[in-house]
mmCIF file of C-alpha atoms and ligand atoms in Angstrom:
data_model
loop_
_atom_site.group_PDB
_atom_site.id
_atom_site.type_symbol
_atom_site.label_atom_id
_atom_site.label_comp_id
_atom_site.label_asym_id
_atom_site.label_seq_id
_atom_site.Cartn_x
_atom_site.Cartn_y
_atom_site.Cartn_z
ATOM 1 C CA MET A 1 -44.587 37.229 -7.519
ATOM 2 C CA ALA A 2 -47.878 38.831 -8.588
ATOM 3 C CA ASN A 3 -49.371 41.451 -6.316
ATOM 4 C CA LYS A 4 -52.651 40.407 -4.820
ATOM 5 C CA VAL A 5 -55.426 42.581 -3.401
ATOM 6 C CA VAL A 6 -55.046 42.938 0.322
ATOM 7 C CA LYS A 7 -58.510 42.304 1.789
ATOM 8 C CA ALA A 8 -59.966 44.406 4.500
ATOM 9 C CA THR A 9 -60.931 42.617 7.713
ATOM 10 C CA ASN A 10 -64.303 42.957 9.403
ATOM 11 C CA GLU A 11 -62.671 45.015 12.226
ATOM 12 C CA GLU A 12 -61.094 47.397 9.754
ATOM 13 C CA LEU A 13 -64.445 47.863 8.024
ATOM 14 C CA GLN A 14 -66.109 48.596 11.354
ATOM 15 C CA GLN A 15 -63.499 51.274 11.952
ATOM 16 C CA VAL A 16 -64.043 52.747 8.509
ATOM 17 C CA TYR A 17 -67.781 52.990 9.131
ATOM 18 C CA ASN A 18 -67.173 54.611 12.538
ATOM 19 C CA ASN A 19 -64.945 57.186 10.941
ATOM 20 C CA ILE A 20 -66.790 58.133 7.822
ATOM 21 C CA PRO A 21 -70.410 58.895 8.729
ATOM 22 C CA LYS A 22 -70.234 62.330 7.140
ATOM 23 C CA ALA A 23 -68.710 61.113 3.887
ATOM 24 C CA TYR A 24 -70.506 57.903 3.265
ATOM 25 C CA ASP A 25 -73.779 59.426 1.940
ATOM 26 C CA ARG A 26 -71.693 60.512 -1.002
ATOM 27 C CA ALA A 27 -70.170 57.061 -1.318
ATOM 28 C CA ASN A 28 -73.662 55.544 -1.779
ATOM 29 C CA ARG A 29 -74.375 58.190 -4.336
ATOM 30 C CA PHE A 30 -71.254 57.412 -6.355
ATOM 31 C CA ILE A 31 -71.582 53.610 -6.292
ATOM 32 C CA SER A 32 -75.250 53.656 -7.135
ATOM 33 C CA PHE A 33 -74.717 56.090 -10.036
ATOM 34 C CA ASN A 34 -76.790 58.677 -8.146
ATOM 35 C CA GLN A 35 -79.762 56.385 -7.699
ATOM 36 C CA ASP A 36 -79.484 55.571 -4.001
ATOM 37 C CA VAL A 37 -82.367 57.858 -2.866
ATOM 38 C CA ARG A 38 -84.663 56.484 -5.542
ATOM 39 C CA TRP A 39 -83.764 52.855 -4.888
ATOM 40 C CA ARG A 40 -84.460 53.209 -1.152
ATOM 41 C CA ALA A 41 -87.878 54.654 -2.010
ATOM 42 C CA ASP A 42 -88.497 51.788 -4.478
ATOM 43 C CA LEU A 43 -87.562 49.330 -1.767
ATOM 44 C CA VAL A 44 -89.991 50.801 0.732
ATOM 45 C CA LYS A 45 -92.823 50.957 -1.756
ATOM 46 C CA THR A 46 -92.259 47.355 -2.910
ATOM 47 C CA ILE A 47 -92.139 46.208 0.724
ATOM 48 C CA LEU A 48 -95.391 48.002 1.443
ATOM 49 C CA LYS A 49 -97.017 46.356 -1.528
ATOM 50 C CA PHE A 50 -96.592 42.988 0.189
ATOM 51 C CA CYS A 51 -97.128 44.169 3.756
ATOM 52 C CA GLU A 52 -99.614 47.029 3.802
ATOM 53 C CA ARG A 53 -99.902 47.660 7.583
ATOM 54 C CA PRO A 54 -96.604 46.895 9.286
ATOM 55 C CA LYS A 55 -96.528 47.678 13.002
ATOM 56 C CA LEU A 56 -92.923 46.896 13.785
ATOM 57 C CA VAL A 57 -90.036 47.513 11.365
ATOM 58 C CA LEU A 58 -86.348 46.752 11.685
ATOM 59 C CA ASP A 59 -83.726 48.675 9.667
ATOM 60 C CA VAL A 60 -80.643 46.410 9.573
ATOM 61 C CA ALA A 61 -77.215 48.052 9.317
ATOM 62 C CA GLY A 62 -79.255 51.251 8.985
ATOM 63 C CA GLY A 63 -76.365 53.663 9.494
ATOM 64 C CA LYS A 64 -77.817 57.092 10.047
ATOM 65 C CA GLY A 65 -81.211 55.843 9.149
ATOM 66 C CA GLU A 66 -81.658 56.905 5.566
ATOM 67 C CA LEU A 67 -83.891 53.952 4.760
ATOM 68 C CA SER A 68 -85.991 54.395 7.928
ATOM 69 C CA TYR A 69 -86.315 58.061 7.106
ATOM 70 C CA THR A 70 -87.564 57.197 3.652
ATOM 71 C CA PHE A 71 -89.954 54.643 5.105
ATOM 72 C CA LYS A 72 -91.445 57.324 7.329
ATOM 73 C CA LYS A 73 -91.786 59.748 4.474
ATOM 74 C CA ILE A 74 -93.596 57.225 2.328
ATOM 75 C CA PHE A 75 -95.632 55.338 4.939
ATOM 76 C CA LYS A 76 -97.748 58.034 6.500
ATOM 77 C CA VAL A 77 -100.697 56.501 8.268
ATOM 78 C CA ASN A 78 -102.740 57.372 11.255
ATOM 79 C CA ALA A 79 -102.128 53.961 12.819
ATOM 80 C CA LYS A 80 -99.103 53.730 15.060
ATOM 81 C CA TYR A 81 -96.047 51.835 13.958
ATOM 82 C CA GLU A 82 -92.473 51.641 15.188
ATOM 83 C CA ILE A 83 -89.169 51.498 13.527
ATOM 84 C CA ILE A 84 -85.972 50.213 15.195
ATOM 85 C CA LEU A 85 -82.697 51.380 13.703
ATOM 86 C CA SER A 86 -79.788 48.979 14.125
ATOM 87 C CA ASP A 87 -76.118 49.230 13.241
ATOM 88 C CA TYR A 88 -72.782 48.149 14.656
ATOM 89 C CA ALA A 89 -71.128 51.588 14.321
ATOM 90 C CA GLU A 90 -72.016 53.707 17.270
ATOM 91 C CA ASN A 91 -71.083 56.914 15.499
ATOM 92 C CA MET A 92 -73.594 56.190 12.706
ATOM 93 C CA LEU A 93 -76.406 55.749 15.262
ATOM 94 C CA LYS A 94 -75.352 58.900 17.093
ATOM 95 C CA MET A 95 -75.926 60.898 13.902
ATOM 96 C CA ALA A 96 -79.322 59.277 13.252
ATOM 97 C CA LEU A 97 -81.851 61.213 11.161
ATOM 98 C CA ILE A 98 -84.742 59.651 13.068
ATOM 99 C CA GLU A 99 -85.750 59.791 16.696
ATOM 100 C CA GLU A 100 -86.754 56.200 17.019
ATOM 101 C CA ASP A 101 -85.098 53.467 19.129
ATOM 102 C CA LYS A 102 -81.590 52.394 18.128
ATOM 103 C CA VAL A 103 -79.855 49.154 18.786
ATOM 104 C CA LEU A 104 -76.127 48.677 18.476
ATOM 105 C CA CYS A 105 -75.597 45.195 17.004
ATOM 106 C CA SER A 106 -74.044 43.244 14.206
ATOM 107 C CA PHE A 107 -76.296 41.940 11.491
ATOM 108 C CA ASP A 108 -74.984 38.375 11.841
ATOM 109 C CA ALA A 109 -76.170 38.154 15.444
ATOM 110 C CA LEU A 110 -79.366 40.128 15.787
ATOM 111 C CA PRO A 111 -80.411 40.432 19.484
ATOM 112 C CA PHE A 112 -84.120 39.911 18.748
ATOM 113 C CA ARG A 113 -86.461 36.972 19.059
ATOM 114 C CA GLU A 114 -87.844 34.869 16.173
ATOM 115 C CA LYS A 115 -90.473 36.539 13.985
ATOM 116 C CA MET A 116 -90.447 39.755 16.026
ATOM 117 C CA PHE A 117 -90.779 42.206 13.146
ATOM 118 C CA ASP A 118 -93.321 42.591 10.378
ATOM 119 C CA VAL A 119 -90.677 44.137 8.129
ATOM 120 C CA VAL A 120 -86.937 43.615 8.153
ATOM 121 C CA MET A 121 -85.196 45.821 5.654
ATOM 122 C CA SER A 122 -81.702 46.985 4.723
ATOM 123 C CA SER A 123 -80.028 49.204 2.191
ATOM 124 C CA PHE A 124 -76.426 49.524 1.007
ATOM 125 C CA ALA A 125 -74.980 47.414 3.787
ATOM 126 C CA LEU A 126 -75.203 43.642 3.482
ATOM 127 C CA HIS A 127 -72.177 43.556 1.161
ATOM 128 C CA ALA A 128 -70.049 44.269 4.255
ATOM 129 C CA ALA A 129 -70.904 40.824 5.574
ATOM 130 C CA ASP A 130 -68.126 38.276 6.152
ATOM 131 C CA ASN A 131 -70.629 35.533 5.462
ATOM 132 C CA ILE A 132 -73.758 36.667 3.673
ATOM 133 C CA GLU A 133 -75.608 33.423 4.562
ATOM 134 C CA ASP A 134 -75.296 34.165 8.316
ATOM 135 C CA VAL A 135 -76.972 37.538 7.726
ATOM 136 C CA ILE A 136 -79.770 36.251 5.549
ATOM 137 C CA ARG A 137 -80.486 33.573 8.107
ATOM 138 C CA GLU A 138 -80.656 36.219 10.813
ATOM 139 C CA ILE A 139 -82.894 38.675 8.999
ATOM 140 C CA THR A 140 -85.298 35.936 7.925
ATOM 141 C CA ARG A 141 -85.324 34.563 11.485
ATOM 142 C CA VAL A 142 -86.473 37.873 13.043
ATOM 143 C CA SER A 143 -89.052 38.674 10.337
ATOM 144 C CA ARG A 144 -92.601 37.354 10.380
ATOM 145 C CA LYS A 145 -93.932 38.891 7.196
ATOM 146 C CA ILE A 146 -91.451 40.361 4.722
ATOM 147 C CA VAL A 147 -87.797 41.096 4.162
ATOM 148 C CA GLY A 148 -86.455 43.547 1.614
ATOM 149 C CA PHE A 149 -82.938 44.668 0.915
ATOM 150 C CA ILE A 150 -80.626 46.238 -1.602
ATOM 151 C CA ALA A 151 -76.890 45.812 -1.502
ATOM 152 C CA MET A 152 -73.769 45.467 -3.573
ATOM 153 C CA GLY A 153 -73.235 42.164 -5.369
ATOM 154 C CA LYS A 154 -71.071 41.378 -8.395
ATOM 155 C CA PRO A 155 -72.204 40.786 -11.992
ATOM 156 C CA ASP A 156 -71.937 37.298 -13.372
ATOM 157 C CA SER A 157 -70.633 38.701 -16.626
ATOM 158 C CA TRP A 158 -66.854 39.006 -16.382
ATOM 159 C CA ILE A 159 -66.812 42.010 -18.724
ATOM 160 C CA LYS A 160 -69.001 43.954 -16.347
ATOM 161 C CA ARG A 161 -66.941 42.682 -13.400
ATOM 162 C CA VAL A 162 -63.765 44.058 -14.901
ATOM 163 C CA TYR A 163 -65.419 47.348 -15.906
ATOM 164 C CA LEU A 164 -66.759 47.860 -12.381
ATOM 165 C CA SER A 165 -63.472 46.856 -10.839
ATOM 166 C CA VAL A 166 -61.699 49.580 -12.781
ATOM 167 C CA TYR A 167 -64.437 52.106 -12.031
ATOM 168 C CA LEU A 168 -64.430 51.429 -8.280
ATOM 169 C CA ARG A 169 -60.741 51.248 -7.912
ATOM 170 C CA TYR A 170 -59.438 53.969 -10.189
ATOM 171 C CA ILE A 171 -62.277 56.288 -11.116
ATOM 172 C CA MET A 172 -64.826 56.536 -8.296
ATOM 173 C CA PRO A 173 -62.368 57.589 -5.539
ATOM 174 C CA TYR A 174 -61.165 60.442 -7.758
ATOM 175 C CA ILE A 175 -64.696 61.547 -8.708
ATOM 176 C CA ALA A 176 -65.285 61.663 -4.948
ATOM 177 C CA ALA A 177 -62.143 63.755 -4.537
ATOM 178 C CA LEU A 178 -63.314 66.146 -7.211
ATOM 179 C CA ALA A 179 -66.562 66.487 -5.307
ATOM 180 C CA GLY A 180 -64.527 67.534 -2.235
ATOM 181 C CA ALA A 181 -64.237 64.251 -0.400
ATOM 182 C CA LYS A 182 -61.043 62.416 0.587
ATOM 183 C CA SER A 183 -60.408 59.732 -2.061
ATOM 184 C CA ARG A 184 -58.926 57.336 0.481
ATOM 185 C CA ASP A 185 -62.275 57.298 2.339
ATOM 186 C CA PHE A 186 -63.785 55.594 -0.708
ATOM 187 C CA LYS A 187 -61.159 52.979 -1.450
ATOM 188 C CA TYR A 188 -62.773 50.564 1.024
ATOM 189 C CA ILE A 189 -65.648 50.156 -1.410
ATOM 190 C CA TYR A 190 -63.341 48.559 -3.926
ATOM 191 C CA TYR A 191 -62.085 46.105 -1.296
ATOM 192 C CA ILE A 192 -65.618 45.203 -0.432
ATOM 193 C CA TYR A 193 -66.473 44.701 -4.103
ATOM 194 C CA GLU A 194 -63.435 42.444 -4.561
ATOM 195 C CA ARG A 195 -64.527 40.139 -1.758
ATOM 196 C CA VAL A 196 -68.279 39.843 -2.412
ATOM 197 C CA PRO A 197 -69.434 36.785 -4.309
ATOM 198 C CA THR A 198 -71.310 36.941 -7.620
ATOM 199 C CA ASN A 199 -75.002 37.687 -7.845
ATOM 200 C CA SER A 200 -75.845 34.060 -8.825
ATOM 201 C CA PHE A 201 -74.106 32.848 -5.681
ATOM 202 C CA HIS A 202 -76.098 35.307 -3.637
ATOM 203 C CA LYS A 203 -79.335 34.361 -5.308
ATOM 204 C CA LYS A 204 -78.919 30.695 -4.363
ATOM 205 C CA ILE A 205 -78.609 31.740 -0.714
ATOM 206 C CA PHE A 206 -81.586 34.065 -0.885
ATOM 207 C CA GLU A 207 -83.700 31.260 -2.402
ATOM 208 C CA LYS A 208 -82.760 29.005 0.507
ATOM 209 C CA TYR A 209 -84.268 31.350 3.064
ATOM 210 C CA ILE A 210 -86.655 33.572 1.140
ATOM 211 C CA ASP A 211 -89.764 32.986 -0.965
ATOM 212 C CA ILE A 212 -88.621 35.726 -3.405
ATOM 213 C CA LYS A 213 -91.304 37.980 -4.804
ATOM 214 C CA VAL A 214 -89.069 40.556 -6.421
ATOM 215 C CA TYR A 215 -85.503 40.052 -7.598
ATOM 216 C CA GLU A 216 -83.729 42.626 -9.665
ATOM 217 C CA GLU A 217 -80.174 43.551 -10.477
ATOM 218 C CA ARG A 218 -79.480 47.263 -10.851
ATOM 219 C CA GLY A 219 -76.670 49.640 -11.753
ATOM 220 C CA LEU A 220 -74.826 47.437 -14.273
ATOM 221 C CA ASN A 221 -75.682 44.453 -12.054
ATOM 222 C CA LEU A 222 -73.609 45.886 -9.287
ATOM 223 C CA PHE A 223 -76.578 45.708 -6.954
ATOM 224 C CA TYR A 224 -79.220 43.157 -6.059
ATOM 225 C CA PHE A 225 -82.701 44.269 -5.029
ATOM 226 C CA VAL A 226 -84.688 41.641 -3.188
ATOM 227 C CA VAL A 227 -88.115 41.512 -1.542
ATOM 228 C CA GLY A 228 -89.804 38.333 -0.355
ATOM 229 C CA PHE A 229 -91.352 36.297 2.438
ATOM 230 C CA PRO A 230 -89.136 34.496 4.931
ATOM 231 C CA LYS A 231 -89.370 30.709 4.470
ATOM 232 C CA GLY A 232 -90.305 28.529 7.421
HETATM 233 C C1 LIG B 301 -73.050 52.366 3.496
HETATM 234 S S1 LIG B 301 -73.808 52.303 5.107
HETATM 235 C C2 LIG B 301 -75.548 52.168 4.695
HETATM 236 C C3 LIG B 301 -76.409 52.781 5.682
HETATM 237 C C4 LIG B 301 -77.899 52.959 5.336
HETATM 238 N N1 LIG B 301 -78.546 51.662 5.455
HETATM 239 C C5 LIG B 301 -78.087 53.595 4.006
HETATM 240 O O1 LIG B 301 -78.972 53.140 3.250
HETATM 241 O O2 LIG B 301 -77.494 54.598 3.717
HETATM 242 C C6 LIG B 301 -73.431 50.714 5.625
HETATM 243 C C7 LIG B 301 -73.707 50.506 7.075
HETATM 244 O O3 LIG B 301 -73.593 49.151 7.370
HETATM 245 C C8 LIG B 301 -73.094 49.100 8.731
HETATM 246 N N2 LIG B 301 -72.468 47.729 8.896
HETATM 247 C C9 LIG B 301 -71.441 47.191 8.242
HETATM 248 N N3 LIG B 301 -71.220 45.923 8.707
HETATM 249 C C10 LIG B 301 -72.097 45.725 9.698
HETATM 250 C C11 LIG B 301 -72.339 44.633 10.591
HETATM 251 N N4 LIG B 301 -71.588 43.541 10.587
HETATM 252 N N5 LIG B 301 -73.419 44.761 11.446
HETATM 253 C C12 LIG B 301 -74.118 45.887 11.484
HETATM 254 N N6 LIG B 301 -73.938 46.946 10.722
HETATM 255 C C13 LIG B 301 -72.919 46.901 9.802
HETATM 256 C C14 LIG B 301 -72.070 50.220 8.756
HETATM 257 O O4 LIG B 301 -71.774 50.596 10.085
HETATM 258 C C15 LIG B 301 -72.831 51.305 7.975
HETATM 259 O O5 LIG B 301 -73.589 52.075 8.835
#
């Protein structure tokens, strides 16, 4: 009988995220081909192009708050605004880079009322969703102006899919090891990649809930980058 990939459950992923806060910065670096910092900044700037004076911002699955931190570095204004950092891994929030309020919650059940935030944003996280549509429904529900996110998808081209599969399974964990990390800490990324749907599948869901203003695929189409207005 052929061996099949054993897929990680949601609970296992939560445990991974709780256990790897120190290592995962490097994980983002490896999977984004060293572009994660730049892409977060691009995301913030693109969001601000469509929403110039946000007052309340939500960072979804924000981890230690890298995206919020970037937002604060780029959006320096005299007017007051607030950022709320949310994540379901307590250890991530405990290590937060920003002082702002933190909320422990899962992105498929956000404990906020409709249209509460001007900006709802997320980076390098939505691919962990069991059901991406539940998450997109939630983030568009709590946003009243704009949503913007970047996360791992899967190329529609099978050649790129195979290439990335080999890279994430066999090469990236060992590059991580060479850089001093534990290779097993990075294997979960391959499992996530295996279970995420293709970019075209994602895009159909995005279009259902979002009036898309910017849609791009980056890093050999491993990532989708989306900014738009919530519909309805
Ligand atoms: C790779 S980190 C990204 C963190 C940060 N946004 C960044 O740009 O570096 C992924 C984060 O998603 C969080 N996460 C995964 N599944 C989640 C869920 N169901 N609800 C909330 N957070 C989740 C993890 O705890 C982790 O902090």
